Short mmCIF file of C-alpha atoms in Angstrom, two decimals:
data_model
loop_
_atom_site.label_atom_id
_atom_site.label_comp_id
_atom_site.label_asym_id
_atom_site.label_seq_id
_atom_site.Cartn_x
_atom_site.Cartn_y
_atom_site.Cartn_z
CA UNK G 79 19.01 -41.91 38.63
CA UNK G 80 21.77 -39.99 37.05
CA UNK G 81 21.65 -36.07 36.61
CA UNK G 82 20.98 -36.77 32.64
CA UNK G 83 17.81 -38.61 33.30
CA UNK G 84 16.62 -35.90 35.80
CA UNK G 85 18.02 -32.73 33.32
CA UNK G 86 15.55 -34.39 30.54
CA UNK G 87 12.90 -34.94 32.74
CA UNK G 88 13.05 -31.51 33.75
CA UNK G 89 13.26 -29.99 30.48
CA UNK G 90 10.35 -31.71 29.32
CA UNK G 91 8.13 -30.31 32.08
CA UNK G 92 9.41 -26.92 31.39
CA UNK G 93 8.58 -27.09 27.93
CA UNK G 94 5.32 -28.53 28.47
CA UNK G 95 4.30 -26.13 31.07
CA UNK G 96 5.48 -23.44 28.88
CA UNK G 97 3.18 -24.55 25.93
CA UNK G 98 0.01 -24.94 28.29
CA UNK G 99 0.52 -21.34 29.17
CA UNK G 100 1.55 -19.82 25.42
CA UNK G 101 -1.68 -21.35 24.28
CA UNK G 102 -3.91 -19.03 25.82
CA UNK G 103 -1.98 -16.20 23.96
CA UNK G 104 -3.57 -14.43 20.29
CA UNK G 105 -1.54 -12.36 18.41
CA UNK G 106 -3.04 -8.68 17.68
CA UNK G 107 -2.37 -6.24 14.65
CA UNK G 108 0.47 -3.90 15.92
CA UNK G 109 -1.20 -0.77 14.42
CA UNK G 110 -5.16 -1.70 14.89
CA UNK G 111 -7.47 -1.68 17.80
CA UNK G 112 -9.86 -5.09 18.29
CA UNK G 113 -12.30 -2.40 18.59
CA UNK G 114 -11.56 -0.67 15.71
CA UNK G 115 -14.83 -1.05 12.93
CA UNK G 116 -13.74 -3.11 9.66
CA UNK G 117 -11.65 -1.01 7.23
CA UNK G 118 -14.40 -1.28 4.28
CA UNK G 119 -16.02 1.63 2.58
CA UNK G 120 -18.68 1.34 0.28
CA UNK G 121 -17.22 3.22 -3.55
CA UNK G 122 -17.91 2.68 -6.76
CA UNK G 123 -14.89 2.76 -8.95
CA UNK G 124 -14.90 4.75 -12.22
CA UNK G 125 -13.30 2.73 -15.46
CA UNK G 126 -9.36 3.01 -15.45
CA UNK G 127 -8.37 4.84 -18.49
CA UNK G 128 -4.22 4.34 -17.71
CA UNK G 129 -2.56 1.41 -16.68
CA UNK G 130 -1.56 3.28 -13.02
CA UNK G 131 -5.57 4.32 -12.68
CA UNK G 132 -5.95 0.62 -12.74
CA UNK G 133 -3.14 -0.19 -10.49
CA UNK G 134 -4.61 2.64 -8.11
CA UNK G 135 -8.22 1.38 -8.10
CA UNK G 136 -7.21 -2.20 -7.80
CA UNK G 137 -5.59 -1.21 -5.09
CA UNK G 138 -8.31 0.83 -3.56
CA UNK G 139 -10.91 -2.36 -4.35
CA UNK G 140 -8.53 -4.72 -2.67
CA UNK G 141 -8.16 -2.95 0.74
CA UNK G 142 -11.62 -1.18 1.24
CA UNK G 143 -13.62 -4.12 -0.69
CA UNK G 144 -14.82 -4.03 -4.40
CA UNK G 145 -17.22 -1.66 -6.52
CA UNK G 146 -20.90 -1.19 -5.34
CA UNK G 147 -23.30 0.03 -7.66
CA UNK G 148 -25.23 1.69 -4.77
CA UNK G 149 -22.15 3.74 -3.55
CA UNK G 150 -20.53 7.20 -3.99
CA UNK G 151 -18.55 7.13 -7.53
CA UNK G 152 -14.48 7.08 -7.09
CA UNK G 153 -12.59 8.71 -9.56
CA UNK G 154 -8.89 9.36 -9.92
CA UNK G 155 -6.03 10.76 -12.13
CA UNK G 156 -2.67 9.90 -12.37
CA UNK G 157 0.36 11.38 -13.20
CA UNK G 158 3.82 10.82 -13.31
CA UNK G 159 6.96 12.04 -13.59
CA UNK G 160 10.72 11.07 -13.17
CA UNK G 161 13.88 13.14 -12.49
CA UNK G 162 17.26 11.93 -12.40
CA UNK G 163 19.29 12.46 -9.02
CA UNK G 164 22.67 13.55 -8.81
CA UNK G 165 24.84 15.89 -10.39
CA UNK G 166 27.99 13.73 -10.96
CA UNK G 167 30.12 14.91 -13.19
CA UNK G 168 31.24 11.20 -14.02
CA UNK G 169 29.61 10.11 -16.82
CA UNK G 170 28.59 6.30 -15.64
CA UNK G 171 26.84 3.32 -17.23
CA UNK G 172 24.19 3.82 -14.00
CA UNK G 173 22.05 6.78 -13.39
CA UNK G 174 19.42 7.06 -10.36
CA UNK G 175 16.23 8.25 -10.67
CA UNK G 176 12.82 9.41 -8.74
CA UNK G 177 9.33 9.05 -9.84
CA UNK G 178 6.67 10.96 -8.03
CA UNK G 179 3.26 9.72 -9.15
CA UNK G 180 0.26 12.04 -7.74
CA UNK G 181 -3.22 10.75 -7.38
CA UNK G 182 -5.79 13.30 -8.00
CA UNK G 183 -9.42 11.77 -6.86
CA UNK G 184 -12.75 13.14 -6.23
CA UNK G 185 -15.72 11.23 -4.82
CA UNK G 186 -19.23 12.35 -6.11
CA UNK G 187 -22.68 11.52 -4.82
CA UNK G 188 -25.73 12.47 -6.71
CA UNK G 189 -23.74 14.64 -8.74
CA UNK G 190 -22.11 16.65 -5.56
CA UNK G 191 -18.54 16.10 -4.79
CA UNK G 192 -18.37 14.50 -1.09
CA UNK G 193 -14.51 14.57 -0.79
CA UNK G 194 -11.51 15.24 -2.97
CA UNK G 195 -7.71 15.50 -2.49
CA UNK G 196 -4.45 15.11 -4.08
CA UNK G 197 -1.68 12.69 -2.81
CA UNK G 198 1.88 11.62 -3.58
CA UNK G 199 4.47 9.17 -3.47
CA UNK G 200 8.24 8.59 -4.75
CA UNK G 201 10.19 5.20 -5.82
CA UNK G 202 13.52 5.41 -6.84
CA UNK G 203 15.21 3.29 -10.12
CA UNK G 204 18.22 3.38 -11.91
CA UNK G 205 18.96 3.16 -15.31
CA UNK G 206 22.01 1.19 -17.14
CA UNK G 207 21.19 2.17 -20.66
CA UNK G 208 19.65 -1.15 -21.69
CA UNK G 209 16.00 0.27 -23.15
CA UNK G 210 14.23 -3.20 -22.13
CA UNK G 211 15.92 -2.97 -18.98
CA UNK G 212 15.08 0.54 -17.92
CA UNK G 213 11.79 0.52 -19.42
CA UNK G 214 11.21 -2.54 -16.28
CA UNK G 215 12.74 -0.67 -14.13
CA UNK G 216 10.53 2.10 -14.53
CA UNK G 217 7.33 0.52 -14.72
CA UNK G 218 8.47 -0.96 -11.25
CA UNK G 219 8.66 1.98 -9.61
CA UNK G 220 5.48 3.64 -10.85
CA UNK G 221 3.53 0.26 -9.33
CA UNK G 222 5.58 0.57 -5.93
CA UNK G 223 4.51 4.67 -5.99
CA UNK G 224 0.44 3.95 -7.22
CA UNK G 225 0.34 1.68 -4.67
CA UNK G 226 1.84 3.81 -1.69
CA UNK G 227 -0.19 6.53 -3.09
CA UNK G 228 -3.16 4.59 -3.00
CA UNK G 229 -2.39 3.72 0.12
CA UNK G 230 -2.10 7.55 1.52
CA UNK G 231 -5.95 7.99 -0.61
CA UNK G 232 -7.56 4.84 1.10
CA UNK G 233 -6.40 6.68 4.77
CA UNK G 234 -7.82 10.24 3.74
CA UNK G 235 -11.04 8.73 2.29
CA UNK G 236 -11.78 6.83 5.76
CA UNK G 237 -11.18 9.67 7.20
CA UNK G 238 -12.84 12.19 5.47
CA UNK G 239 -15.72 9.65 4.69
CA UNK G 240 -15.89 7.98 7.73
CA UNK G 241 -16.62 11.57 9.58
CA UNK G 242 -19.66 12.30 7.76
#
């Protein structure tokens, strides 16, 4: 038998023996217990009246599970605003930018307000001057900011609601 023959036989032991024992293995969320409850909360989401309300509550709907007529009612303004960055003094076809979009939500039940808060987030975009262009590149970053500020509400409302 030459060492070939007995290299492949070996290797093909190893390799089976290795996937007998990797099969008993799961894979676990880094940043969640198995214990930890489900991540739903029961809202009801008030009607978008922007384009970023809806990108917020869609948001909101997608992560803690949709609108229940029975729940607490969800409500949320948005804002946002963009500055450039820099103070070059060379005039350039390309200017940067930063968004901050705050998200300012209240949660009523039976007409008393159960939580409330104000959160933030910033994207960054750049402008060359070309209006169809920037206009995309700015309605980009306000969807990346709702959703990291929706993000940053979902937390605070399991927490806060979650408590009571």
């Amino acid at each position: 038998m030459s060492f070939a023959k007995v290299f492949r036989a070996v290797s093909l032991g190893v390799a089976l023996a290795a996937a007998g024992f990797l099969a008993g293995c799961t894979l676990t969320p880094v940043y969640r217990d198995v214990d930890m409850p489900s991540q739903s909360l029961a809202l009801r989401y008030a009607e978008p009246q922007t384009r970023l309300e809806q990108v917020v509550y869609r948001t909101l709907s997608g992560r803690l599970g949709p609108s229940d007529a029975a729940a607490p009612q969800f409500s949320a303004q948005v804002s946002a605003t963009a500055t450039r960055i820099g103070l070059s003094e060379i005039s350039g076809p390309i200017t940067e930018n930063q968004l901050t979009l705050t998200i300012t939500y209240r949660v009523v039940e039976n007409g008393v307000s159960v939580t409330s808060g104000t959160r933030s987030a910033t994207a960054g975009y750049r402008t060359t001057g070309q209006i169809v262009a920037d206009d995309a590149a700015r309605a980009a970053a306000e969807e990346q900011a709702a959703r990291a500020a929706a993000e940053t509400v979902r937390l605070a409302l399991l927490a806060d609601l979650r408590a009571q």
